[in-house]
Coordinates of N, CA, C and O in Angstrom, one line a residue:
A1 N -3.2 23.2 18.8 CA -2.7 21.8 19.5 C -1.5 21.7 18.8 O -0.8 21.7 17.4
S2 N -0.3 20.6 20.0 CA 0.9 20.2 19.3 C 1.0 18.8 19.2 O 0.2 17.9 20.0
L3 N 2.0 18.7 18.4 CA 1.9 17.4 17.9 C 3.4 17.0 18.1 O 4.2 17.7 17.4
S4 N 3.7 16.2 19.3 CA 5.3 15.9 19.0 C 5.5 14.3 19.0 O 5.0 13.5 19.9
V5 N 6.4 13.9 18.1 CA 6.7 12.8 17.7 C 8.2 12.2 18.4 O 8.3 11.2 18.3
D6 N 8.7 13.0 18.6 CA 9.9 12.9 19.5 C 10.6 14.6 20.0 O 9.7 15.2 20.1
S7 N 11.6 14.5 20.4 CA 12.2 15.3 21.0 C 12.6 16.6 20.5 O 12.7 17.4 21.0
K8 N 12.3 16.5 19.2 CA 12.7 17.7 18.5 C 11.3 18.6 17.7 O 11.4 19.0 16.6
K9 N 10.5 18.9 18.5 CA 9.4 19.4 18.4 C 9.5 20.9 17.6 O 8.7 21.2 16.9
E10 N 10.6 21.5 18.0 CA 10.6 22.8 17.7 C 11.1 22.7 16.0 O 10.8 23.7 15.0
L11 N 11.9 21.7 15.5 CA 12.2 21.2 14.2 C 11.0 20.7 13.4 O 10.8 21.4 12.6
Y12 N 10.1 20.0 14.3 CA 8.9 19.7 13.3 C 7.8 21.3 13.1 O 7.7 21.1 12.0
D13 N 7.9 21.8 14.1 CA 7.3 23.1 14.0 C 7.5 24.0 13.0 O 7.0 24.5 12.1
S14 N 8.8 23.9 12.8 CA 9.7 25.0 11.8 C 9.3 24.5 10.3 O 9.2 25.0 9.3
K15 N 9.2 23.0 10.5 CA 9.0 22.3 9.0 C 7.5 22.7 8.6 O 7.3 22.7 7.6
I16 N 6.6 22.5 9.5 CA 5.3 22.6 9.1 C 5.2 24.2 8.9 O 4.3 24.6 8.0
S17 N 5.7 25.2 9.6 CA 5.6 26.6 9.0 C 5.9 26.8 7.5 O 5.2 27.2 7.0
T18 N 7.0 26.1 7.5 CA 7.7 25.8 6.0 C 6.5 25.4 5.0 O 6.5 26.3 3.8
I19 N 5.9 24.5 5.6 CA 4.7 23.6 4.4 C 3.8 25.1 4.4 O 3.3 25.0 3.5
R20 N 3.2 25.5 5.5 CA 2.4 26.3 5.5 C 2.3 27.8 4.9 O 1.7 28.1 4.1
E21 N 3.5 28.3 4.9 CA 3.7 29.2 4.1 C 4.0 29.4 2.6 O 4.0 29.8 1.6
M22 N 4.3 27.8 2.2 CA 4.4 27.3 0.8 C 3.0 26.7 0.3 O 3.1 26.5 -1.1
D23 N 2.0 26.9 1.1 CA 1.0 26.2 0.9 C 1.1 24.9 0.2 O -0.1 24.2 -0.4
F24 N 1.9 24.2 0.8 CA 2.2 22.9 0.2 C 1.5 21.4 1.3 O 1.7 20.5 0.5
Q25 N 0.6 22.1 2.1 CA 0.0 21.2 2.8 C -0.9 20.6 1.9 O -1.3 19.3 2.3
W26 N -1.2 21.3 1.0 CA -2.3 20.5 -0.2 C -1.6 19.1 -0.8 O -2.1 18.2 -1.2
V27 N -0.4 19.2 -1.0 CA 0.1 18.0 -1.6 C 0.2 16.9 -0.4 O 0.1 15.8 -1.1
Y28 N 0.3 17.3 0.5 CA 0.2 15.7 1.8 C -1.5 15.4 1.7 O -1.7 14.4 2.0
L29 N -2.3 16.3 1.7 CA -3.3 15.8 1.6 C -4.0 15.2 0.0 O -4.5 14.0 -0.1
A30 N -3.2 15.6 -0.8 CA -3.5 14.8 -2.3 C -2.6 13.3 -2.2 O -3.1 12.4 -2.6
L31 N -1.9 13.4 -1.2 CA -0.8 11.9 -1.0 C -2.0 10.8 -0.4 O -2.4 9.7 -1.0
V32 N -2.7 11.4 0.5 CA -3.4 10.9 1.7 C -5.0 10.3 0.2 O -5.4 9.0 0.6
V33 N -5.3 11.3 -0.6 CA -6.4 11.0 -1.4 C -5.9 10.4 -2.4 O -7.2 9.0 -3.0
L34 N -4.8 10.1 -2.8 CA -4.3 9.0 -3.8 C -4.1 7.8 -3.4 O -4.7 6.8 -3.8
G35 N -3.6 7.4 -1.9 CA -3.6 6.3 -1.2 C -4.9 5.8 -1.2 O -5.2 4.4 -1.4
R36 N -6.0 6.4 -0.6 CA -7.2 5.8 -0.3 C -8.1 5.6 -1.8 O -8.6 4.5 -1.9
T37 N -7.5 6.3 -2.9 CA -8.0 6.1 -4.2 C -7.6 4.7 -4.9 O -8.4 3.9 -4.9
I38 N -6.3 4.2 -4.6 CA -6.0 3.4 -4.7 C -6.2 2.3 -4.0 O -6.2 0.7 -4.4
G39 N -6.4 2.3 -2.8 CA -6.9 1.1 -1.9 C -8.4 0.7 -2.5 O -8.7 -0.5 -2.4
M40 N -9.4 2.0 -2.7 CA -10.2 1.4 -3.3 C -10.5 0.7 -4.5 O -11.0 -0.2 -4.8
L41 N -9.9 1.2 -5.6 CA -9.6 0.5 -6.7 C -9.0 -0.7 -6.5 O -9.6 -1.6 -7.6
N42 N -8.4 -0.9 -5.5 CA -7.6 -2.6 -5.7 C -8.6 -3.2 -4.7 O -8.7 -4.6 -4.8
F43 N -9.6 -2.9 -4.0 CA -10.4 -3.6 -3.4 C -11.8 -4.1 -3.9 O -12.4 -5.0 -4.0
V44 N -12.1 -2.9 -4.8 CA -13.4 -3.1 -6.1 C -13.6 -4.6 -6.7 O -14.4 -5.3 -6.5
P45 N -12.2 -5.3 -7.1 CA -12.5 -6.2 -8.1 C -12.8 -7.5 -7.0 O -13.2 -8.3 -7.6
T46 N -12.3 -7.5 -6.0 CA -12.6 -8.7 -5.1 C -13.9 -9.1 -4.7 O -14.4 -10.3 -4.8
G47 N -14.8 -7.9 -5.1 CA -16.2 -8.3 -5.0 C -17.1 -9.1 -5.9 O -17.7 -9.7 -6.1
Y48 N -16.0 -9.2 -7.1 CA -16.6 -9.8 -8.4 C -16.2 -11.4 -8.4 O -16.7 -12.1 -9.2
K49 N -15.4 -11.7 -7.1 CA -15.0 -13.0 -7.3 C -15.7 -13.7 -6.1 O -15.8 -14.7 -6.1
N50 N -16.8 -13.0 -5.7 CA -17.8 -13.6 -4.7 C -18.4 -14.8 -5.5 O -18.9 -14.8 -6.6
G51 N -18.6 -15.8 -4.7 CA -19.3 -16.9 -5.8 C -18.7 -18.1 -6.6 O -19.1 -18.7 -6.7
L52 N -17.2 -17.3 -6.9 CA -16.5 -18.5 -7.6 C -15.9 -19.4 -7.0 O -15.5 -19.5 -5.3
K53 N -15.8 -20.6 -7.3 CA -15.4 -21.7 -6.5 C -13.7 -22.1 -6.7 O -12.8 -21.5 -7.5
G54 N -13.0 -22.3 -5.6 CA -11.7 -22.8 -5.6 C -10.8 -21.7 -5.0 O -11.2 -20.5 -5.0
N55 N -9.2 -21.9 -4.9 CA -8.8 -20.7 -4.7 C -8.2 -20.0 -5.9 O -7.3 -20.3 -6.6
I56 N -9.1 -19.0 -6.1 CA -9.1 -18.1 -7.2 C -8.1 -16.8 -6.8 O -8.0 -15.8 -7.8
R57 N -7.9 -16.5 -5.7 CA -7.7 -15.1 -5.2 C -6.5 -15.1 -5.4 O -6.2 -13.5 -6.0
S58 N -5.5 -15.6 -6.1 CA -3.9 -15.3 -6.7 C -4.4 -15.0 -8.2 O -3.1 -14.6 -8.8
N59 N -5.3 -15.0 -8.4 CA -5.5 -15.1 -10.3 C -6.1 -13.8 -10.7 O -7.2 -13.2 -10.3
P60 N -5.2 -12.4 -10.9 CA -5.9 -11.5 -11.3 C -6.4 -11.3 -12.5 O -7.4 -10.3 -12.6
F61 N -6.4 -12.3 -13.3 CA -7.4 -12.4 -14.5 C -7.4 -13.9 -14.6 O -6.9 -14.9 -14.2
F62 N -8.5 -14.0 -15.4 CA -9.6 -15.1 -15.7 C -9.0 -15.1 -17.4 O -9.7 -14.0 -18.4
Y63 N -8.7 -16.6 -17.8 CA -8.9 -16.7 -19.1 C -9.6 -17.8 -19.6 O -9.9 -18.7 -18.7
Q64 N -9.9 -17.9 -20.8 CA -10.8 -19.4 -21.4 C -9.8 -19.5 -22.5 O -9.5 -18.4 -23.4
T65 N -10.1 -20.9 -22.8 CA -9.7 -21.2 -23.9 C -10.4 -20.7 -25.4 O -11.9 -20.6 -25.0
A66 N -9.9 -20.9 -26.7 CA -10.7 -20.0 -27.7 C -11.8 -21.5 -28.5 O -12.1 -21.1 -29.3
D67 N -11.5 -22.5 -28.0 CA -12.1 -23.5 -28.5 C -13.8 -23.8 -28.1 O -14.0 -22.6 -27.4
D68 N -14.4 -24.5 -28.6 CA -16.1 -24.4 -28.2 C -16.0 -25.0 -26.7 O -17.2 -24.6 -26.0
K69 N -15.1 -25.4 -26.0 CA -15.5 -25.8 -24.7 C -15.1 -24.6 -24.0 O -15.8 -24.5 -22.6
K70 N -14.4 -23.8 -24.1 CA -14.4 -22.4 -23.6 C -13.8 -22.4 -21.8 O -14.4 -22.4 -20.9
T71 N -12.9 -23.4 -21.7 CA -12.5 -24.4 -20.6 C -11.8 -22.6 -19.5 O -11.1 -21.9 -20.3
M72 N -12.0 -22.3 -18.8 CA -11.6 -21.3 -17.9 C -10.0 -21.6 -17.6 O -9.8 -22.8 -17.1
V73 N -9.1 -20.8 -17.7 CA -7.5 -21.4 -17.3 C -7.0 -20.3 -16.4 O -7.5 -19.1 -16.0
L74 N -6.6 -20.7 -15.5 CA -6.1 -19.9 -13.9 C -4.5 -20.7 -14.1 O -4.2 -21.0 -14.7
F75 N -3.8 -19.6 -12.9 CA -2.6 -19.9 -12.7 C -2.3 -21.2 -11.9 O -3.3 -21.8 -11.3
Q76 N -1.7 -21.7 -12.7 CA -1.1 -23.1 -11.9 C -0.7 -22.9 -10.4 O -0.1 -22.0 -9.8
E77 N -1.3 -23.8 -9.4 CA -0.9 -23.4 -8.0 C 0.0 -24.5 -7.4 O 0.4 -24.0 -6.3
D78 N 0.2 -25.5 -7.6 CA 0.8 -26.8 -7.3 C 2.6 -26.8 -7.7 O 2.7 -26.0 -8.9
G79 N 3.2 -27.2 -6.9 CA 4.8 -27.3 -7.6 C 5.7 -26.2 -7.6 O 4.8 -25.0 -7.1
P80 N 6.5 -26.3 -8.2 CA 7.3 -25.1 -8.2 C 6.6 -24.1 -9.2 O 7.0 -22.9 -8.9
N81 N 5.8 -24.2 -10.2 CA 5.4 -23.3 -11.1 C 4.4 -22.8 -10.5 O 3.9 -21.3 -10.4
G82 N 3.5 -23.2 -9.3 CA 2.4 -22.3 -8.2 C 3.1 -21.4 -7.6 O 3.1 -20.2 -7.3
K83 N 4.5 -21.7 -6.8 CA 5.3 -21.2 -6.0 C 5.5 -19.9 -6.9 O 5.8 -18.8 -6.5
Y84 N 6.0 -20.1 -8.1 CA 6.5 -19.2 -8.9 C 5.5 -17.8 -9.1 O 5.9 -16.6 -9.2
N85 N 4.2 -18.6 -9.5 CA 3.1 -17.5 -9.9 C 2.8 -16.8 -8.8 O 2.6 -15.6 -8.8
R86 N 2.8 -17.2 -7.3 CA 2.3 -16.3 -6.2 C 3.4 -16.0 -5.9 O 2.8 -14.7 -5.4
A87 N 4.4 -15.9 -6.2 CA 5.6 -15.0 -6.0 C 5.6 -13.5 -6.6 O 5.7 -12.7 -6.3
N88 N 5.6 -14.1 -7.7 CA 5.2 -13.0 -8.9 C 3.8 -12.3 -8.6 O 3.8 -11.0 -8.9
R89 N 2.6 -12.9 -8.2 CA 1.8 -12.5 -7.9 C 1.7 -11.5 -6.6 O 1.3 -10.4 -6.2
S90 N 2.8 -11.7 -5.7 CA 2.9 -10.8 -4.5 C 3.6 -9.4 -5.0 O 3.4 -8.3 -4.7
V91 N 4.4 -9.9 -6.0 CA 5.1 -8.5 -6.7 C 4.1 -7.9 -7.2 O 4.2 -6.3 -7.0
Q92 N 3.4 -8.3 -7.9 CA 2.3 -7.5 -8.6 C 1.5 -6.9 -7.5 O 1.0 -5.4 -7.9
H93 N 0.9 -7.3 -6.9 CA 0.0 -7.0 -5.6 C 1.0 -5.6 -4.9 O 0.6 -4.7 -4.6
M94 N 2.3 -5.7 -4.6 CA 3.0 -4.6 -4.0 C 2.9 -3.4 -5.1 O 2.4 -2.5 -4.7
I95 N 2.9 -3.6 -6.1 CA 3.1 -2.5 -7.3 C 1.8 -1.9 -7.5 O 1.6 -0.9 -7.3
E96 N 0.9 -2.5 -7.6 CA -0.8 -2.4 -7.5 C -1.3 -1.3 -6.4 O -2.0 -0.5 -6.4
N97 N -0.7 -1.6 -5.1 CA -1.2 -0.8 -3.9 C -0.3 -0.1 -3.4 O -0.7 0.8 -2.5
S98 N 1.0 0.0 -3.7 CA 1.9 0.9 -3.1 C 2.6 2.2 -4.0 O 3.2 2.6 -3.0
L99 N 1.7 2.5 -4.9 CA 2.2 3.7 -5.3 C 2.4 4.9 -4.7 O 2.9 6.0 -4.6
A100 N 1.2 5.2 -3.7 CA 1.1 6.4 -2.9 C 2.1 6.3 -2.0 O 2.7 7.2 -1.5
F101 N 2.2 5.0 -1.4 CA 3.4 5.0 -0.3 C 4.6 5.4 -0.9 O 5.4 6.1 0.0
M102 N 5.1 4.7 -1.8 CA 6.2 5.4 -2.3 C 6.5 6.8 -2.5 O 7.4 7.4 -2.4
A103 N 5.2 7.6 -3.2 CA 5.1 9.0 -3.7 C 5.3 9.5 -2.4 O 6.0 10.8 -2.2
S104 N 4.7 9.2 -0.8 CA 5.0 9.6 0.1 C 6.3 9.6 1.1 O 6.5 10.6 1.9
I105 N 7.0 9.0 0.5 CA 8.3 8.4 1.2 C 9.3 10.0 1.4 O 9.7 10.4 2.8
A106 N 9.2 10.5 0.4 CA 10.2 11.9 0.2 C 9.4 13.0 0.9 O 10.0 13.7 2.0
P107 N 8.3 13.5 0.5 CA 7.7 14.5 1.6 C 7.2 14.2 2.9 O 7.6 15.2 3.8
V108 N 6.9 13.1 3.0 CA 6.5 13.1 4.5 C 7.9 12.4 5.2 O 7.8 13.0 6.2
G109 N 8.8 12.2 4.5 CA 10.3 11.8 5.2 C 11.0 12.9 5.5 O 11.7 13.1 6.6
W110 N 10.7 14.2 4.7 CA 11.4 15.6 4.9 C 10.7 15.9 6.4 O 11.7 16.3 7.0
L111 N 9.7 15.8 6.8 CA 8.7 16.1 7.9 C 9.4 15.3 9.2 O 9.5 15.8 10.0
Y112 N 8.9 13.8 8.9 CA 9.1 13.1 9.7 C 10.4 11.9 9.3 O 9.7 10.6 9.3
P113 N 11.4 12.3 9.4 CA 12.5 11.1 8.7 C 12.7 10.0 9.7 O 12.5 9.0 9.0
K114 N 12.7 10.3 10.8 CA 13.1 8.9 11.7 C 11.7 8.0 11.6 O 11.9 6.8 11.4
Q115 N 10.7 8.3 11.7 CA 9.4 7.9 11.7 C 9.0 7.0 10.1 O 8.8 5.8 10.2
V116 N 9.6 8.0 9.1 CA 9.2 7.5 7.8 C 10.3 6.1 7.6 O 10.1 5.3 7.3
S117 N 11.4 6.2 8.2 CA 12.5 5.2 8.3 C 12.0 4.0 8.6 O 12.2 2.8 8.1
A118 N 11.4 4.3 9.9 CA 11.1 2.9 10.6 C 9.7 2.3 9.7 O 9.6 1.5 9.7
I119 N 8.9 2.9 9.3 CA 7.7 3.0 8.6 C 8.1 2.0 7.4 O 7.6 0.9 7.1
V120 N 9.0 2.5 6.5 CA 10.0 1.7 5.3 C 10.2 0.7 5.4 O 9.9 -0.6 4.8
C121 N 10.9 0.1 7.1 CA 11.5 -0.8 7.2 C 10.3 -1.8 7.6 O 10.3 -3.0 7.1
V122 N 9.2 -1.3 8.3 CA 8.3 -2.5 8.7 C 7.6 -2.6 7.2 O 7.1 -3.8 6.8
F123 N 7.4 -1.7 6.4 CA 6.8 -2.3 5.4 C 7.3 -3.2 4.4 O 6.9 -4.3 3.7
S124 N 8.9 -2.9 4.3 CA 9.9 -3.8 3.6 C 9.7 -5.2 4.3 O 9.6 -6.3 3.5
V125 N 9.6 -5.4 5.6 CA 9.5 -6.5 6.0 C 8.5 -7.4 5.7 O 8.1 -8.6 5.2
G126 N 7.2 -6.4 5.8 CA 5.8 -7.0 5.2 C 5.9 -7.5 4.1 O 5.2 -8.7 3.7
R127 N 6.4 -7.1 3.0 CA 6.1 -7.3 2.0 C 7.1 -8.5 1.7 O 6.8 -9.4 0.7
I128 N 8.1 -8.4 2.2 CA 9.0 -9.8 2.3 C 8.6 -11.1 2.9 O 8.2 -12.4 2.2
L129 N 7.6 -10.7 3.8 CA 7.0 -11.7 4.6 C 5.8 -12.1 3.7 O 5.1 -13.3 3.3
H130 N 4.7 -11.2 3.2 CA 4.1 -11.6 2.1 C 4.3 -12.5 0.9 O 3.7 -13.7 0.5
Q131 N 5.5 -12.2 0.2 CA 5.9 -13.1 -0.8 C 6.2 -14.2 -0.3 O 5.8 -15.5 -0.7
K132 N 7.1 -14.5 0.9 CA 7.5 -15.9 1.3 C 6.5 -16.7 1.6 O 6.1 -17.8 1.5
G133 N 5.6 -16.0 2.6 CA 4.1 -16.8 3.2 C 3.2 -17.0 1.6 O 2.8 -18.1 1.9
Y134 N 3.2 -16.2 0.7 CA 2.3 -16.5 -0.4 C 3.0 -17.7 -1.2 O 2.3 -18.5 -1.8
T135 N 4.1 -17.9 -1.3 CA 4.8 -19.1 -1.9 C 4.4 -20.3 -1.4 O 4.4 -21.4 -2.2
R136 N 3.9 -20.2 0.1 CA 3.5 -21.6 0.6 C 2.1 -21.7 0.6 O 1.8 -22.8 1.1
G137 N 1.4 -21.1 -0.2 CA 0.2 -21.1 -0.3 C -0.9 -19.8 0.4 O -0.1 -19.1 0.8
Y138 N -2.2 -19.7 -0.2 CA -3.0 -19.0 0.2 C -3.1 -18.7 1.8 O -3.5 -19.9 2.5
G139 N -2.9 -18.0 2.3 CA -3.3 -17.5 3.8 C -1.8 -17.4 4.6 O -1.9 -16.8 5.4
G140 N -0.8 -17.7 3.9 CA 0.8 -17.8 4.4 C 1.0 -16.3 4.3 O 2.2 -15.8 5.0
H141 N 0.3 -15.4 3.9 CA 1.0 -14.2 3.3 C 0.2 -13.0 4.3 O 0.6 -11.7 4.3
A142 N -0.7 -13.4 5.1 CA -1.5 -12.6 5.8 C -0.7 -11.7 6.9 O -0.7 -10.4 7.0
I143 N 0.3 -12.2 7.8 CA 0.8 -11.3 8.4 C 2.0 -10.2 7.8 O 2.0 -8.9 8.1
G144 N 2.5 -10.9 6.6 CA 3.1 -9.6 5.7 C 2.0 -8.7 5.1 O 2.2 -7.3 5.2
F145 N 0.9 -9.2 4.8 CA -0.3 -8.3 4.3 C -0.5 -7.4 5.3 O -0.7 -5.8 5.1
L146 N -0.6 -7.9 6.5 CA -0.9 -6.7 7.7 C -0.2 -5.8 7.9 O -0.3 -4.6 8.1
L147 N 1.4 -6.3 7.9 CA 2.7 -5.2 8.3 C 2.4 -4.2 7.0 O 2.8 -3.0 7.3
A148 N 2.4 -4.6 5.9 CA 2.4 -3.9 4.9 C 1.0 -2.8 4.9 O 1.4 -1.3 4.6
T149 N 0.0 -3.3 5.4 CA -1.4 -2.5 5.3 C -1.1 -1.5 6.3 O -1.5 -0.2 6.1
L150 N -0.9 -1.6 7.2 CA -0.4 -0.9 8.7 C 0.7 0.3 8.3 O 0.1 1.3 8.9
S151 N 1.5 -0.3 7.7 CA 2.4 0.7 7.2 C 2.2 1.8 6.4 O 2.3 3.3 6.6
T152 N 1.3 1.2 5.4 CA 0.5 2.2 4.5 C -0.1 3.4 5.6 O -0.4 4.6 5.2
A153 N -0.9 2.8 6.1 CA -2.1 3.7 7.0 C -1.3 4.6 7.9 O -1.4 5.6 8.0
A154 N 0.0 4.3 8.4 CA 1.1 5.1 9.1 C 1.2 6.2 8.2 O 1.4 7.3 8.6
M155 N 1.9 6.1 6.8 CA 2.2 6.9 6.0 C 1.3 7.8 5.9 O 1.6 9.4 6.0
E156 N -0.3 7.4 5.7 CA -1.1 8.4 5.0 C -1.2 9.0 6.1 O -1.8 10.1 6.1
G157 N -1.5 8.8 7.5 CA -1.6 9.2 8.9 C -1.1 10.4 9.1 O -1.2 11.4 9.3
L158 N 0.7 10.1 8.6 CA 1.3 11.2 9.0 C 1.5 12.2 7.9 O 1.6 13.9 8.2
A159 N 1.0 12.1 6.4 CA 0.9 13.2 5.7 C -0.5 13.7 5.8 O -0.5 15.1 5.8
F160 N -1.8 13.0 6.5 CA -2.7 13.8 6.5 C -2.5 14.6 8.1 O -3.0 15.9 8.0
I161 N -1.7 14.3 9.1 CA -1.5 15.3 9.8 C -0.5 16.4 9.6 O -0.7 17.6 10.3
A162 N 0.1 16.3 8.4 CA 0.9 17.4 7.9 C -0.2 18.5 7.4 O 0.0 19.4 7.5
F163 N -0.9 17.8 6.8 CA -2.3 18.7 5.9 C -3.0 19.6 7.1 O -2.7 20.6 6.8
L164 N -3.2 18.5 8.3 CA -4.1 19.3 9.4 C -3.0 20.3 10.0 O -3.8 21.8 10.3
K165 N -1.8 20.3 10.4 CA -1.1 21.2 10.7 C -0.6 22.2 9.9 O -0.6 23.8 10.0
G166 N -0.8 22.0 8.7 CA -0.5 23.2 7.8 C -1.5 23.9 7.5 O -1.5 25.2 7.1
E167 N -2.9 23.5 7.5 CA -4.2 24.1 7.5 C -4.5 25.0 9.0 O -5.3 25.4 8.9
E168 N -3.5 24.4 9.6 CA -4.0 24.6 11.3 C -5.6 24.4 11.8 O -5.8 25.4 12.6
I169 N -5.8 23.4 11.2 CA -6.8 22.9 12.0 C -6.4 22.3 13.2 O -7.0 21.8 13.9
M170 N -5.1 21.3 13.3 CA -4.9 20.9 14.3 C -3.4 21.6 14.8 O -2.6 22.0 14.4

């Protein structure tokens, strides 16, 4: 089967042949596995927030005071401090979710440079929108989250295609 992502089919076929000759397709599969592992590890903690009251989603950790009251301590949500906290939470969210995406840029970009350039641009716009939206309050980050998530899926999809083509499954 043939896959053509633009008019340079012969160039792509040549690069896939190089990957196959070097047995490098397994690196592309490793990127997909790493990406899905990171996704799962970041999703699991959300299940533990079920039943908690209030807007606690931006709080990656819960603290309590050391006194006898043991009062829960959360990120401040209001005013400039709340905006600052949510903007930094957006950065933390990007770091904890995008390691496989970042690791994929060079190897997947070698195969599909134009497509990866476009994917990185969409991811970057998504992360900017995520942070700007999050500073306005929970929910404002949704479009940015969607763009970043779709970009990650696209990158992993190209890596998986490289594996399948390298193994001559596709």
